[in-house]
CSV table of C-alpha atoms and ligand atoms in Angstrom, one decimal:
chain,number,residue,atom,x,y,z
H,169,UNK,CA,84.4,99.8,-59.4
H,170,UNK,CA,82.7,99.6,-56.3
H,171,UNK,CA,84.4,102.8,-55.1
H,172,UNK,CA,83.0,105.2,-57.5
H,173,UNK,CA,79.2,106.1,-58.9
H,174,UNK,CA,78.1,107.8,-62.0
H,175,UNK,CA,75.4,110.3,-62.5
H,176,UNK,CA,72.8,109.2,-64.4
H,177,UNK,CA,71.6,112.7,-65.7
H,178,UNK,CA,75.0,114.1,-66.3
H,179,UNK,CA,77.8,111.5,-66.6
H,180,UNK,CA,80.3,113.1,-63.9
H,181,UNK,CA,82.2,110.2,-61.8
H,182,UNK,CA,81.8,110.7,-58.1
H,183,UNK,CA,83.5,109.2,-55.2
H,184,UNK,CA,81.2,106.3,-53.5
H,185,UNK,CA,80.5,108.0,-50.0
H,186,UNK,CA,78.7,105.7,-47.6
H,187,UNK,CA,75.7,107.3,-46.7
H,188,UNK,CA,73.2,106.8,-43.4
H,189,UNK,CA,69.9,105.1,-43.8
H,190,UNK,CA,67.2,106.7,-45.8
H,191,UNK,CA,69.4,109.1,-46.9
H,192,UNK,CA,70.1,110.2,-50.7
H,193,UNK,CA,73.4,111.4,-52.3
H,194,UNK,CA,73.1,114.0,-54.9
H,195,UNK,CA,75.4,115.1,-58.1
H,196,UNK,CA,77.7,118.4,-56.8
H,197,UNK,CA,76.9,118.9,-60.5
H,198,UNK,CA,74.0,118.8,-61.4
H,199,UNK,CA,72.0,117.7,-58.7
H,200,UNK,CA,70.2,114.8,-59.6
H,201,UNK,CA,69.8,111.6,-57.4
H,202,UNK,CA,72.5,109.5,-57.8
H,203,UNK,CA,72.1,106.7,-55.2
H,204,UNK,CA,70.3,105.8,-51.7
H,205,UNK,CA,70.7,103.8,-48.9
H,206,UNK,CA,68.2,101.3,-48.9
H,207,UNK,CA,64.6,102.4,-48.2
H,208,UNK,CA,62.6,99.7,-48.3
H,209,UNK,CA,63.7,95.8,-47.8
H,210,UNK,CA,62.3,93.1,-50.3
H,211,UNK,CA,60.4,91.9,-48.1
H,212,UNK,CA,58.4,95.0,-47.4
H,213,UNK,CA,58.2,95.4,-50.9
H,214,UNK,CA,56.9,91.8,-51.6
H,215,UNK,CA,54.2,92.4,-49.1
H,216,UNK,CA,53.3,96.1,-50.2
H,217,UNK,CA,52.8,94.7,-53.9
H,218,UNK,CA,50.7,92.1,-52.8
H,219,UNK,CA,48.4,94.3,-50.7
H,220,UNK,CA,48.2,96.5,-53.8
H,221,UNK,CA,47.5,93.2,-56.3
H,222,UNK,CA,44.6,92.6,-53.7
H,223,UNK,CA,42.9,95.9,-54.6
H,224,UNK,CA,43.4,96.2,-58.3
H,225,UNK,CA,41.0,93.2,-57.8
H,226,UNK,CA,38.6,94.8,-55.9
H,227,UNK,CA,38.3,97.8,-57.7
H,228,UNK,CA,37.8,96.2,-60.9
H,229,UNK,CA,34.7,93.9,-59.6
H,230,UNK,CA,32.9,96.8,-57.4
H,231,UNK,CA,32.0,99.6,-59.2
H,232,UNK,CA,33.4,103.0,-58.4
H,233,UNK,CA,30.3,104.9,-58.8
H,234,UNK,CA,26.6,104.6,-59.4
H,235,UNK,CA,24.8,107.3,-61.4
H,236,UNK,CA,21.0,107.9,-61.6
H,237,UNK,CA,20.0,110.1,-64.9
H,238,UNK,CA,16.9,109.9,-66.4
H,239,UNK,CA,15.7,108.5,-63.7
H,240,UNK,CA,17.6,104.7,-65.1
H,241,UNK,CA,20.8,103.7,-62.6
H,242,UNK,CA,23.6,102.4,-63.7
H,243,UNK,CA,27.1,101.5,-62.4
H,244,UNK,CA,30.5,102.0,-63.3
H,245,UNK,CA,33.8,100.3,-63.1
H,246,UNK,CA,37.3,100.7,-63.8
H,247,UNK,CA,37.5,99.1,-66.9
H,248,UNK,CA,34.4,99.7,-68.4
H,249,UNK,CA,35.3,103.3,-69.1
H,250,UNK,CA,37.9,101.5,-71.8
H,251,UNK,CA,36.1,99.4,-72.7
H,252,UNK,CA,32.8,101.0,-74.3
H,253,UNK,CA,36.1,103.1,-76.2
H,254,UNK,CA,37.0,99.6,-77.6
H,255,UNK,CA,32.9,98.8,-78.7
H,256,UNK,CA,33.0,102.4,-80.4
H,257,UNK,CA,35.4,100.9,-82.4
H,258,UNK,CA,38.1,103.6,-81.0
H,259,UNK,CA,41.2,101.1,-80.6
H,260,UNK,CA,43.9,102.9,-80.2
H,261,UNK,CA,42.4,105.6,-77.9
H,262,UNK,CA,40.9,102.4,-75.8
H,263,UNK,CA,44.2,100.6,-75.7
H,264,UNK,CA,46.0,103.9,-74.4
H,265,UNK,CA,43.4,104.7,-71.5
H,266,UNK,CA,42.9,100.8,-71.0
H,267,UNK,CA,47.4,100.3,-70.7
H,268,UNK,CA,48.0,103.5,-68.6
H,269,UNK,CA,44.9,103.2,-66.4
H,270,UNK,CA,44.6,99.4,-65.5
H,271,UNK,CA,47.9,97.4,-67.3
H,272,UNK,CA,50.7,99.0,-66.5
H,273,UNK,CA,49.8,99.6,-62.6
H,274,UNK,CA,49.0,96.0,-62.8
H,275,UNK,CA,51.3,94.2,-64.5
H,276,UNK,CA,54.0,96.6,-62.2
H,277,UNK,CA,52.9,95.2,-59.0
H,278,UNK,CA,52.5,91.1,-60.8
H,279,UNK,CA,55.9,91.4,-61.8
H,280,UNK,CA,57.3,93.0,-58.4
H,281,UNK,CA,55.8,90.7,-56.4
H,282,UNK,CA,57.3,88.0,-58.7
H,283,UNK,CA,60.5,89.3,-58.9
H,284,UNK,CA,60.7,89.7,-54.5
H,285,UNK,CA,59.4,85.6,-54.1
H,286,UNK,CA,61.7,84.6,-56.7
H,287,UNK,CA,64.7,86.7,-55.0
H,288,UNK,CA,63.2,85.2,-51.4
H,289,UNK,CA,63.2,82.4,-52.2
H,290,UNK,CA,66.7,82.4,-54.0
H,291,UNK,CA,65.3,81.2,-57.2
H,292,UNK,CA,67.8,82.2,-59.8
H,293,UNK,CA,65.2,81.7,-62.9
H,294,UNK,CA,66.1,83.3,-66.8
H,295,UNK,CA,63.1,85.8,-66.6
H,296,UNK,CA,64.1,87.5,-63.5
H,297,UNK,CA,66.3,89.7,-65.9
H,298,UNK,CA,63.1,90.5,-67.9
H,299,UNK,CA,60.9,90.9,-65.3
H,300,UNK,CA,63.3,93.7,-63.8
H,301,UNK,CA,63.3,95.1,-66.8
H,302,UNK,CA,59.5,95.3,-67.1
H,303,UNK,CA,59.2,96.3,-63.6
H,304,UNK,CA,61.5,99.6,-64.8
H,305,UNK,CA,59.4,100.2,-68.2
H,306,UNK,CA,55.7,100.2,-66.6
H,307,UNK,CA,56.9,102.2,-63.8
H,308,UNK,CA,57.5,104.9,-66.6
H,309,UNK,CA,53.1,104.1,-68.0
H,310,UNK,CA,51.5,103.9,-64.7
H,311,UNK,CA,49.1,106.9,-64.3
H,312,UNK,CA,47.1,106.2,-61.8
H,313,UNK,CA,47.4,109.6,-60.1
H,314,UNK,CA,46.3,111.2,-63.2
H,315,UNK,CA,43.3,108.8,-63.6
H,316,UNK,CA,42.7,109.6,-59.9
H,317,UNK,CA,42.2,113.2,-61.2
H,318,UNK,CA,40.6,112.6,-64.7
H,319,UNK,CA,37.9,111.0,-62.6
H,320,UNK,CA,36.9,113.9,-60.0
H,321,UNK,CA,36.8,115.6,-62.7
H,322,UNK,CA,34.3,113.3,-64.8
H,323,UNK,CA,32.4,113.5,-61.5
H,324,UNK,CA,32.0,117.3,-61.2
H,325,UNK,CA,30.9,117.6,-64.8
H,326,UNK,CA,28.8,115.0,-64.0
H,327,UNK,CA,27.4,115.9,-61.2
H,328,UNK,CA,25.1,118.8,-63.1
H,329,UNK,CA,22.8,116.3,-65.1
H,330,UNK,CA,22.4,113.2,-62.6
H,331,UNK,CA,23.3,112.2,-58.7
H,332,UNK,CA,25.7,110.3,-58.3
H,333,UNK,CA,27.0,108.0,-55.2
H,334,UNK,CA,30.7,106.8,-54.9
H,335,UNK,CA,31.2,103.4,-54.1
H,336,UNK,CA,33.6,100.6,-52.7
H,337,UNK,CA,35.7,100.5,-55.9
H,338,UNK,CA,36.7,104.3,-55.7
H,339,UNK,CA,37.9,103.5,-51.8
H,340,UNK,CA,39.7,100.9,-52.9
H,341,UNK,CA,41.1,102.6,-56.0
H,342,UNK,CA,42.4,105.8,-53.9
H,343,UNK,CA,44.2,102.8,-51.7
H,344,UNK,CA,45.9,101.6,-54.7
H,345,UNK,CA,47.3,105.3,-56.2
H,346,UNK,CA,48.9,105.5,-52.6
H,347,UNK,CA,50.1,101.5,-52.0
H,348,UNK,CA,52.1,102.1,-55.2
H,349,UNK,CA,53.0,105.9,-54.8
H,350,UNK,CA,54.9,104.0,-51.3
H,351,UNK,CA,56.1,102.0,-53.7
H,352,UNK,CA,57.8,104.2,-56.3
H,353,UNK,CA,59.1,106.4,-53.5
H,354,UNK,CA,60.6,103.2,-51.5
H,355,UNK,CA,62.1,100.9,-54.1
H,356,UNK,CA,65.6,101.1,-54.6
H,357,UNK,CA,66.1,98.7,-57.9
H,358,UNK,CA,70.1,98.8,-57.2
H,359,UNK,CA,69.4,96.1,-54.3
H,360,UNK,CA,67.6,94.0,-56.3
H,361,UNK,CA,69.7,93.6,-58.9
H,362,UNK,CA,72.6,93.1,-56.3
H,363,UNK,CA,70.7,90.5,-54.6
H,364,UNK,CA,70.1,88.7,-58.0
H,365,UNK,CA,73.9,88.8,-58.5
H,366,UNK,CA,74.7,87.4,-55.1
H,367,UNK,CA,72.0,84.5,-55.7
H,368,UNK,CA,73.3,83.6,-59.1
H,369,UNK,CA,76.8,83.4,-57.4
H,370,UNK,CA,75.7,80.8,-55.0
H,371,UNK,CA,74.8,78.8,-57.5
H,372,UNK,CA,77.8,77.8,-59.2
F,250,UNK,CA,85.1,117.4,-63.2
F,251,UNK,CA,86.0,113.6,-65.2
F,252,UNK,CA,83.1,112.0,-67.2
F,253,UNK,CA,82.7,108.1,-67.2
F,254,UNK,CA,82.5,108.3,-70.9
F,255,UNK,CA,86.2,109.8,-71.2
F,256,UNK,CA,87.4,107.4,-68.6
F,257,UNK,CA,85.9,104.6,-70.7
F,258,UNK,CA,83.0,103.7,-68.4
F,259,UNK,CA,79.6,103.1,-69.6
F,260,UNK,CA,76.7,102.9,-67.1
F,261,UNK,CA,73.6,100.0,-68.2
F,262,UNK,CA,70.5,102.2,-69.3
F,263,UNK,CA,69.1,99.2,-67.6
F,264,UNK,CA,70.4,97.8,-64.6
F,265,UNK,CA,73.1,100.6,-63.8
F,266,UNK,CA,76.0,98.7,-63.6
F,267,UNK,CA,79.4,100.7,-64.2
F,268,UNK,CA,80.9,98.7,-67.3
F,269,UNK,CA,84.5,99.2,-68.7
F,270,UNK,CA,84.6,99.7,-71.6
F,271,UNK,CA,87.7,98.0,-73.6
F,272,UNK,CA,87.9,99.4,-77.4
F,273,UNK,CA,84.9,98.2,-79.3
F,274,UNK,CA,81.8,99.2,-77.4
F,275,UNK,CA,79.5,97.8,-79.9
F,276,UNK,CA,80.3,94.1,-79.1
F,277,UNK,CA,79.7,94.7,-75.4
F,278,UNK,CA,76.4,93.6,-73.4
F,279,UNK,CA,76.1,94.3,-69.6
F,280,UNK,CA,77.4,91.5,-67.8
F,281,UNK,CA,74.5,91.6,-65.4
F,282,UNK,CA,71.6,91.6,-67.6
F,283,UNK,CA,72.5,91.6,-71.1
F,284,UNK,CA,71.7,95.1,-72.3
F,285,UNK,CA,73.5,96.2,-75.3
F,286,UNK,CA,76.1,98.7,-73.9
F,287,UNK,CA,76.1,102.4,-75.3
F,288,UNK,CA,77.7,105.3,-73.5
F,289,UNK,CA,75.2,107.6,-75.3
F,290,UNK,CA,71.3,106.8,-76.2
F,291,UNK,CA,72.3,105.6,-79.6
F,292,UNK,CA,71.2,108.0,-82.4
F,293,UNK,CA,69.5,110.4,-79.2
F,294,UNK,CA,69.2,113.8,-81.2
F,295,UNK,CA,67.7,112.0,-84.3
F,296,UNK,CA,64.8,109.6,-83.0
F,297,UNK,CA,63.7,112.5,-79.9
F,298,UNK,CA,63.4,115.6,-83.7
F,299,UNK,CA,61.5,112.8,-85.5
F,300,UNK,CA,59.2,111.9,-82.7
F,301,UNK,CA,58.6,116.1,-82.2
F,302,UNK,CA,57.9,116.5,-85.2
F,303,UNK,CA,55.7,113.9,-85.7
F,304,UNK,CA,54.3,115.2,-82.6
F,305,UNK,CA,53.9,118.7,-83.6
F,306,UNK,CA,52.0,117.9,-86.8
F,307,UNK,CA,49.7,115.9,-84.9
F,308,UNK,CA,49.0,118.6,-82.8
F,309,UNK,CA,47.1,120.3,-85.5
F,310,UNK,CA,44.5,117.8,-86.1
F,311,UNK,CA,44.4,116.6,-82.1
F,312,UNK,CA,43.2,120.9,-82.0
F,313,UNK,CA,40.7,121.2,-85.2
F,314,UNK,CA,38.8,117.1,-84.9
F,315,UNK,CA,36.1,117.3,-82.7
F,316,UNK,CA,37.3,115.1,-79.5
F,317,UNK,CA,34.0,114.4,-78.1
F,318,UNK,CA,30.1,115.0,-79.7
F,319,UNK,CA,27.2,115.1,-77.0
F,320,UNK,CA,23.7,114.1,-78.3
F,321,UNK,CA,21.1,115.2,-76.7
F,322,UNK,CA,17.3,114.3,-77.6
F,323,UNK,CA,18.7,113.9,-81.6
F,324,UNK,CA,20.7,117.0,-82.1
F,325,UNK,CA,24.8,116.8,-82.3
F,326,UNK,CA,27.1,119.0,-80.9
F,327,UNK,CA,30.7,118.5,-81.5
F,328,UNK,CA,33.4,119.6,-79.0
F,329,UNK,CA,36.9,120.4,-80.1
F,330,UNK,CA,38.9,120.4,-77.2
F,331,UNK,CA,39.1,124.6,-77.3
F,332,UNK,CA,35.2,124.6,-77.5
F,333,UNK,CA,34.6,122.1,-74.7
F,334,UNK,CA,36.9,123.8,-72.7
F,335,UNK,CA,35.4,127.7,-73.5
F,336,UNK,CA,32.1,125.7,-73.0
F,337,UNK,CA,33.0,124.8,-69.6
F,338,UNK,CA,34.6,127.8,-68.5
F,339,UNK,CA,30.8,129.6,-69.5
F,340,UNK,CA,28.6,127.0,-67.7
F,341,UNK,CA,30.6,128.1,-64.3
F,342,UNK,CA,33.2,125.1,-64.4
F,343,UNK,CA,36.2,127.8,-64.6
F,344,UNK,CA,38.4,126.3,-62.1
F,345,UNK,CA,37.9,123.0,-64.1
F,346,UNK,CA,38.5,124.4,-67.5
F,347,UNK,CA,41.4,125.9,-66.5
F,348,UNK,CA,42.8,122.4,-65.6
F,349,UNK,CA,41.7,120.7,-68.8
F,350,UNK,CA,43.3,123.9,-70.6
F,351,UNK,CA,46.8,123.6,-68.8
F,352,UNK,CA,46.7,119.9,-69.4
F,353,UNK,CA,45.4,118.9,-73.0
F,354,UNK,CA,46.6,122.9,-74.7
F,355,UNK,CA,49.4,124.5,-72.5
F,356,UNK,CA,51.3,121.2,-71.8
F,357,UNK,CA,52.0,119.6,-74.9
F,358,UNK,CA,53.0,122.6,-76.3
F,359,UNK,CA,55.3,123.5,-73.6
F,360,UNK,CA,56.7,120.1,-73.7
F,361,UNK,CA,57.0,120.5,-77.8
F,362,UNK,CA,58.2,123.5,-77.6
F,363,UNK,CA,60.7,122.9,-74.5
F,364,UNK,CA,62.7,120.1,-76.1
F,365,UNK,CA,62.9,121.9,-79.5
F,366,UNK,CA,64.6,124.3,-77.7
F,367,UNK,CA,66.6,121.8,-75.9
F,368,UNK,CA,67.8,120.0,-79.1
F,369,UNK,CA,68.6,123.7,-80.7
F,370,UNK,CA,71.0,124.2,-77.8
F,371,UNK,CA,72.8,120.9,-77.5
F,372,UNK,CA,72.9,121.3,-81.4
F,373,UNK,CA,75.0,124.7,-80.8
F,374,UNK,CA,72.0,126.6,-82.5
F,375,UNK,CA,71.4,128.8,-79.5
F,376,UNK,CA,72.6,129.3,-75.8
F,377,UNK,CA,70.8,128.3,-72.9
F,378,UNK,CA,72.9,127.0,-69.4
F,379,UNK,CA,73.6,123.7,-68.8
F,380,UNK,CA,71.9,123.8,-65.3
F,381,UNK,CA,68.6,125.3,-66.8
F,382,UNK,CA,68.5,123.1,-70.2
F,383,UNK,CA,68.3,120.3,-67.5
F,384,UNK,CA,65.9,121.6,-65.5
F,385,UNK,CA,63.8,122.1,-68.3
F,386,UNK,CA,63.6,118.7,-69.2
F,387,UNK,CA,63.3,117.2,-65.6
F,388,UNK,CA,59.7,119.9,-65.7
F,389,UNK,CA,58.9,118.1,-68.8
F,390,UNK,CA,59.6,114.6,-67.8
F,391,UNK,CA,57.3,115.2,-65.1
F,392,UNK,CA,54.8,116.8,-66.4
F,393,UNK,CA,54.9,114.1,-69.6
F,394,UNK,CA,52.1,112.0,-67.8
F,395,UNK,CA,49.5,115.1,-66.8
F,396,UNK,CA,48.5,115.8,-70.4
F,397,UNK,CA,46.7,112.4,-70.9
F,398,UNK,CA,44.3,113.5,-68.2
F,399,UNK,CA,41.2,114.8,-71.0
F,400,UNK,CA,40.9,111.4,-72.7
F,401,UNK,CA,40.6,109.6,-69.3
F,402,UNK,CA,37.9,112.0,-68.5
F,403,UNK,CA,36.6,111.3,-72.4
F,404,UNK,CA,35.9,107.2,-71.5
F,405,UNK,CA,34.6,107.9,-68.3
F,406,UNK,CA,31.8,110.3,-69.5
F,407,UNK,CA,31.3,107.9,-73.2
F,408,UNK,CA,31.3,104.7,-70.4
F,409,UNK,CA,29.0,106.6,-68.3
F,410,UNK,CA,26.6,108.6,-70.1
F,411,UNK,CA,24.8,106.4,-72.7
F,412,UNK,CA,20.9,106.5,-72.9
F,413,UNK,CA,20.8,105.8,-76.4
F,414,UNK,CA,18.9,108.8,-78.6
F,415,UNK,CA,18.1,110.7,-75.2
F,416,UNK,CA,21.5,111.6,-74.4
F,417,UNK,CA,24.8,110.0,-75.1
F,418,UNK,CA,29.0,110.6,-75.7
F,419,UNK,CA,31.0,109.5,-78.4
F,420,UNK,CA,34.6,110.2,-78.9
F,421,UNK,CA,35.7,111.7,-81.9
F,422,UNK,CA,39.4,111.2,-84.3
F,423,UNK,CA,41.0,114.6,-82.5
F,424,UNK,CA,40.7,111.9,-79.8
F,425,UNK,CA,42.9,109.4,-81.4
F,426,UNK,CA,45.0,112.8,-82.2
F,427,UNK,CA,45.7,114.0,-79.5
F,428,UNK,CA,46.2,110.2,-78.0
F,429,UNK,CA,49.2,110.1,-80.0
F,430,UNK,CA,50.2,113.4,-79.4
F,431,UNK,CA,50.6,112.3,-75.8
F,432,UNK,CA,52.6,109.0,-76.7
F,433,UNK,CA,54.7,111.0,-79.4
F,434,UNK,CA,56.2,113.7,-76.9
F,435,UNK,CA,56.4,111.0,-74.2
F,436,UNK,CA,59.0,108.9,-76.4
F,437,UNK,CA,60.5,111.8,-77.7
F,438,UNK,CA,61.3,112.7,-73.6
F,439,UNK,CA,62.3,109.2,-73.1
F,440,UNK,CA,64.7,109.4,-76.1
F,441,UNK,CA,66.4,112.2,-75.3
F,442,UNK,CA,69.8,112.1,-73.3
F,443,UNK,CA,70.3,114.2,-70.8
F,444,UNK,CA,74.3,113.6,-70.5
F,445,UNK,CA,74.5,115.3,-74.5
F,446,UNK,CA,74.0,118.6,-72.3
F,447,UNK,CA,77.3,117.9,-70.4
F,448,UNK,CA,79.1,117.0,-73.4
F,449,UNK,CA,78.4,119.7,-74.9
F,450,UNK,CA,79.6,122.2,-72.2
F,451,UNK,CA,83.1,120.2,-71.9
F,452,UNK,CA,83.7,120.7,-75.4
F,453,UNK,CA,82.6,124.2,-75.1
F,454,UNK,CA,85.4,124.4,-72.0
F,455,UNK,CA,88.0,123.3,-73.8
F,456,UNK,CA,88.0,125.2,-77.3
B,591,ZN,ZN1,74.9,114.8,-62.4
């Protein structure tokens, strides 16, 4: 059934038209993506992930800002906001702002990266099926663009009662809302799954 | 204009592979990864009303509960997320209110309200195009995320501002609210399916 594709959105069969590189094929129906040639390889990918693994790091150790209030000051982190949540004894509220903030960005690009060196390196492994499918799911919880926001907005209100200084962690954070913004907008899942076929095909 | 469905193809919710389908569908997995094939969200219309309504009850505590309480040198004030927001609109924040408005008030209930209306038209309730009943939803798919933007900016301030009796943030239960308002409407956008729309309009043609 290589010849044909299926919309997603709407269910209508459409004749499989090769299309140049970098270029997407729409529904004549309803108009919703239905497939693209290749945007980025897995090896771009692999290395994009990796870069973006390196600064979940560093914006978790350095703080992102420094307030002085009261004339006392103080530091924050990425975490910490979720955390204190967690010592207020507001669980669920902590786990939310905790998974969508810091989890599901990072266990997105862990199991990307994974899921390129195990494909590189022709590694046919059980969990590449479940790491796909986890790479798909925290794709759909990863709001660091919205946390990106949340924050310069924290900061305005904030910036009435005490001064405040941005630090290394917020540069580092900005970095890592647009390393995996590249990445949303260049993977193309279909090849991976393709490649894991072709792999597993070898093998026997 | 042939659906995959009539044709007996199923696409995997999962990895997208096209899948024929030979009687029983129930039996099948996806030869590729093992996903349970369905040619329809199983059960779509019922799980995305019983996450909206959860979700539009939820609403009315996430709106009443203070969300936040500011003390400052002993005294309490608790903000409801209307007050903190008139509150910020009076202390010369506007454009900033009017973000936390559209966000944490405007966007849930459009997104409530939007699929309600959705359901009601793939139900046959009431009209609305094919073309714009999807549009709809592709808006509130995207917009889904947005409204979880006021308790990010809740931890930061309770993480940030803490000097003991002096001044300090705690979150209050419209928090948790409105924290599963937000997951509610976003698994009740994640159960919907969008190809019921279609279906709908062929069986429309034909009659
Ligand atoms: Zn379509």
């Amino acid at each position: 059934m290589s010849n044909i594709s299926v919309c997603n959105k709407c269910d209508l069969i459409v004749d499989h038209i090769a299309i140049a590189k970098n270029k997407h094929a729409h529904c004549p129906r309803c108009n919703s993506l239905l497939y693209t040639n290749t945007l980025f390889s897995i090896s771009t990918i692999l290395a994009l992930s990796i870069t973006g693994l390196i600064l979940v790091v560093i914006a978790n150790v350095f703080p992102m800002f420094t307030i002085t209030m009261l004339g006392v000051e103080d530091s924050a982190t990425l975490i910490q906001g979720a955390w204190v949540l967690f010592q207020k004894k507001f669980y669920f509220v902590g786990l939310l702002v905790i998974f969508c903030s810091f989890i599901a960005p990072f266990l997105f690009l862990s199991c990307l990266a994974q899921v390129c060196l195990l494909l590189l390196t022709k590694r046919n492994t059980p969990q590449l099926i479940l790491l796909l499918k986890l790479v798909n799911f925290f794709t759909e919880w990863s709001m660091l663009e919205v946390y990106l926001v949340s924050f310069l907005i924290a900061v305005f209100k904030l910036s009435d009662i005490a001064d405040i200084e941005f630090q290394l962690g917020l540069l580092s954070f900005v970095s890592l809302m647009f390393i995996s913004s590249l990445i949303m907008y260049g993977l193309n899942l279909e090849l991976f799954w393709q490649k894991m076929e072709k792999n597993a095909k070898r093998e026997r | 204009m042939q659906n995959a469905k009539d044709n007996q193809i199923a696409k995997c919710h999962e990895c997208n592979l096209l899948i024929s389908v030979k009687q029983d569908v129930k039996r099948q997995r996806c030869p590729r990864c093992f996903t349970r094939v369905h040619f329809r969200i199983p059960r779509s219309i019922q799980k995305t009303w019983a996450y909206l309504i959860s979700a539009a009850i939820m609403m009315i505590p996430a709106n009443f509960l203070p969300i936040s309480t500011l003390t400052s040198t002993g005294q309490e004030t608790p903000d409801t997320i209307m007050s903190g927001t008139i509150a910020l609109a009076q202390s010369d924040n506007l454009g900033i209110a009017i973000i936390i408005f559209v966000a944490s008030i405007l966007v849930p209930l459009f997104k409530i309200i939007g699929l309600m209306l959705i359901l009601l038209s793939v139900q046959n309730k009431i009209f609305i195009s094919a073309k714009r009943k999807l549009l709809l939803f592709n808006a509130i798919h995207w917009i889904g995320k947005w409204s979880i933007m006021d308790l990010f900016v809740i931890s930061i301030m309770v993480a940030v501002i803490n000097r003991g009796n002096l001044l300090s943030v705690d979150p209050g239960y419209g928090a948790t609210c409105f924290g599963l308002v937000v997951v509610l409407t976003i698994l009740a956008a994640e159960s919907f399916d969008t190809r019921l729309i279609w279906d709908l309009n062929h069986k429309n043609e034909r009659k």
